[in-house]
mmCIF file of C-alpha atoms in Angstrom:
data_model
loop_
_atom_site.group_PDB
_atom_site.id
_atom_site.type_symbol
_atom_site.label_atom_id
_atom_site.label_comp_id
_atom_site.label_asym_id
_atom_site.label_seq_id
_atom_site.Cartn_x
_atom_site.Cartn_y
_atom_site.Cartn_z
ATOM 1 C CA UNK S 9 -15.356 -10.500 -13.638
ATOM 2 C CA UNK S 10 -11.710 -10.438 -14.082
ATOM 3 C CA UNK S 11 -9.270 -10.068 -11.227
ATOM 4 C CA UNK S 12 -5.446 -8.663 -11.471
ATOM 5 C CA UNK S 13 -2.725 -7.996 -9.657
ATOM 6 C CA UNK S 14 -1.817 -4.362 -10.366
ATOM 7 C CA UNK S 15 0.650 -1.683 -9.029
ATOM 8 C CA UNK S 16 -1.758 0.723 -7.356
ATOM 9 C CA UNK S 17 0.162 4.068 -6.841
ATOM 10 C CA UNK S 18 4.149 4.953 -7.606
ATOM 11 C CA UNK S 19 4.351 8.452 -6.538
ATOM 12 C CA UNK S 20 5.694 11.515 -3.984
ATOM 13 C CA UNK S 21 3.430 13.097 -1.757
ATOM 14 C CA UNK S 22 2.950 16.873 -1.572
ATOM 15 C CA UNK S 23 1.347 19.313 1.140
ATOM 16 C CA UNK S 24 -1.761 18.951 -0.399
ATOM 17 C CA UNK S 25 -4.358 15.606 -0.126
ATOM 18 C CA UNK S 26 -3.900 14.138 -3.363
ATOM 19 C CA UNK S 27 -6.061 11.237 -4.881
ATOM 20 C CA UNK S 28 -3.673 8.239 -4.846
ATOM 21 C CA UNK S 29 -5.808 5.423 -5.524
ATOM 22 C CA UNK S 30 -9.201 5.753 -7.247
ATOM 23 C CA UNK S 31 -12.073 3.599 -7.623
ATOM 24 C CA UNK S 32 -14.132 3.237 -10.806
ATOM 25 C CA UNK S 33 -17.645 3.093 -10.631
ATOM 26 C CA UNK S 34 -17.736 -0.999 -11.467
ATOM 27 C CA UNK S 35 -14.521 -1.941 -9.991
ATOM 28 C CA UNK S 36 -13.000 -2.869 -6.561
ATOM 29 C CA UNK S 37 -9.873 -2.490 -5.840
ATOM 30 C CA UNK S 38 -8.089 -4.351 -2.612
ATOM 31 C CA UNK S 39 -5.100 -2.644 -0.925
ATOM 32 C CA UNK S 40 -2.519 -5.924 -0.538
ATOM 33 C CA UNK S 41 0.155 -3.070 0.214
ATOM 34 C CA UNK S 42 0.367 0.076 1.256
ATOM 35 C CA UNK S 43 4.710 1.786 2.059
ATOM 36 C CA UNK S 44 5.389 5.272 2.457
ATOM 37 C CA UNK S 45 9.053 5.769 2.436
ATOM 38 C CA UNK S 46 10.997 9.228 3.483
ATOM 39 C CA UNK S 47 13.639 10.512 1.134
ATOM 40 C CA UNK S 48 14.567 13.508 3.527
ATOM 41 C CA UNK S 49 18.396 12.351 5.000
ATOM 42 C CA UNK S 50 17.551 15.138 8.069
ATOM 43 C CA UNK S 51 13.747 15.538 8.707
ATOM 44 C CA UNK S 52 10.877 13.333 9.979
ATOM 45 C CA UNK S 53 8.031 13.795 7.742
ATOM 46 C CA UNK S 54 3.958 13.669 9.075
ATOM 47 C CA UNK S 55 2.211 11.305 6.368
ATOM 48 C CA UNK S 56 -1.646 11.473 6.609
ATOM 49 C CA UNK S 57 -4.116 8.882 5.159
ATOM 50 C CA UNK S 58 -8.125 9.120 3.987
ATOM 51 C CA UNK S 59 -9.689 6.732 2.698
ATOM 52 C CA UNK S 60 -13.308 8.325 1.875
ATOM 53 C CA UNK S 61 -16.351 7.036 0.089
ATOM 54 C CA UNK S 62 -17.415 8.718 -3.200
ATOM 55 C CA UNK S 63 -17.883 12.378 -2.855
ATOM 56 C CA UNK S 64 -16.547 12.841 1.142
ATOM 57 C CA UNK S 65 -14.227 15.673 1.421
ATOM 58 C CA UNK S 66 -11.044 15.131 3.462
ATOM 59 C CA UNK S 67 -11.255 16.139 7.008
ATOM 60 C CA UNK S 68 -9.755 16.149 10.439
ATOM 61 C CA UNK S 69 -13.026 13.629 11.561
ATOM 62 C CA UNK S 70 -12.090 11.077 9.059
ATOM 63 C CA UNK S 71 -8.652 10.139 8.471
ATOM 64 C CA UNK S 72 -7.583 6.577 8.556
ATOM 65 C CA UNK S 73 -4.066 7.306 10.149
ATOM 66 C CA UNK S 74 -1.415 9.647 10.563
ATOM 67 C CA UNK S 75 2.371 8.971 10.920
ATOM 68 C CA UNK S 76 5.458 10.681 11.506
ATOM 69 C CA UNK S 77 8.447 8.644 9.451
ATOM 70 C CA UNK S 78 12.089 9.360 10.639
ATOM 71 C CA UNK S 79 13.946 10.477 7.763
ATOM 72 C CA UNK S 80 15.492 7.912 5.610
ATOM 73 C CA UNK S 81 12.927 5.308 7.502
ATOM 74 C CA UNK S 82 9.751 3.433 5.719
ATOM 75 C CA UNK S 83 6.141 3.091 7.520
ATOM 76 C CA UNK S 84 3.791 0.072 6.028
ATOM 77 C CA UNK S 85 0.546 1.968 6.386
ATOM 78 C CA UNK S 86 -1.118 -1.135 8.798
ATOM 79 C CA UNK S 87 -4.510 0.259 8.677
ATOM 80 C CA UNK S 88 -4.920 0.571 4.921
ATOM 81 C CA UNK S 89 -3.958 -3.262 4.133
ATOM 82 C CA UNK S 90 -6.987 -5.222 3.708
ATOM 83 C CA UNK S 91 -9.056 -2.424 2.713
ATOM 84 C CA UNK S 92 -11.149 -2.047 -0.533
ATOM 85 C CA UNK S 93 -12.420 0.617 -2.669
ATOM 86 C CA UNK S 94 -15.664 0.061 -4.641
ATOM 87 C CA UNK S 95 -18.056 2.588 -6.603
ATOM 88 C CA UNK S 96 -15.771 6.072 -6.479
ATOM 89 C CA UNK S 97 -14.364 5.677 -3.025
ATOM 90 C CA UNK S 98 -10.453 6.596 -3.351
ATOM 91 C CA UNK S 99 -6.992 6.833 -0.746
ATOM 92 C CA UNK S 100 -6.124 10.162 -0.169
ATOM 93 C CA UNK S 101 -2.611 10.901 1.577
ATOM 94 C CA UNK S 102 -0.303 14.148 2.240
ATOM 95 C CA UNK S 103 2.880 15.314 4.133
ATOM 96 C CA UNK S 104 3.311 18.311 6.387
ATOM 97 C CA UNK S 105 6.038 19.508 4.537
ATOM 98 C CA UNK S 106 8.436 19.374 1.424
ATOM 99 C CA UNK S 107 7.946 16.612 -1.167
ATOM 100 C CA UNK S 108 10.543 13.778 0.024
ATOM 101 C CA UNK S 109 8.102 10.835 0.539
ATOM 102 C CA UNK S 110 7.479 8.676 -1.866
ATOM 103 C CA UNK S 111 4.491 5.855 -1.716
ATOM 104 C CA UNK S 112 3.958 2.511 -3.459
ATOM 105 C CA UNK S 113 0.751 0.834 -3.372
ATOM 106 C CA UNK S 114 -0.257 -2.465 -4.839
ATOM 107 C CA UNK S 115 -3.467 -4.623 -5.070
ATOM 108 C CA UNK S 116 -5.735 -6.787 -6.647
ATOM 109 C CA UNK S 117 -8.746 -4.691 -9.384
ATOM 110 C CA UNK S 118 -11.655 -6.874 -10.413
ATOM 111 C CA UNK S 119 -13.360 -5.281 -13.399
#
């Protein structure tokens, strides 16, 4: 088994849960960091986070943690660090509105 250092997830949230980091069926992935940053220069944005074993839908009973971010302010997502995916299980996140926070995500993937 091989084990690397990888970016994990570069992207802007939406409204909608999206799948931001995925899981392959024979890897693991470890979440070394997890920063949700708010692009809005007038509104505080709610950021929600899932992370859900293979086949869970996202739901009110099982979200990891939920945020409101000041605009132009950053949140390290504390409760996702340390955490790791195996066998399908993914992160989920979304805002409450717009599409003015960007995440970054980084890791270690052992294949």
């Amino acid at each position: 088994m091989a084990a690397n250092l990888k970016e994990l997830v570069r992207d802007n949230l939406s409204t909608t849960a999206a799948d931001l980091i995925v899981s392959g069926s024979t890897e693991s992935i470890f979440i070394g960091q997890l920063v949700f940053k708010n692009n809005s220069t007038t509104e505080s944005r709610e950021v929600t986070v899932w992370i859900l074993p293979d086949g869970v839908s996202d739901t009110t009973d099982n979200i990891l943690a939920i945020r409101t971010i000041p605009a132009g302010k950053s949140w390290i997502c504390q409760e996702a660090l340390g955490q790791a995916l195996t066998g399908g299980s993914l992160l989920k996140s979304k805002q409450d509105a717009g599409t003015d926070v960007h995440v970054v995500g980084s890791g270690v993937v052992e294949v």
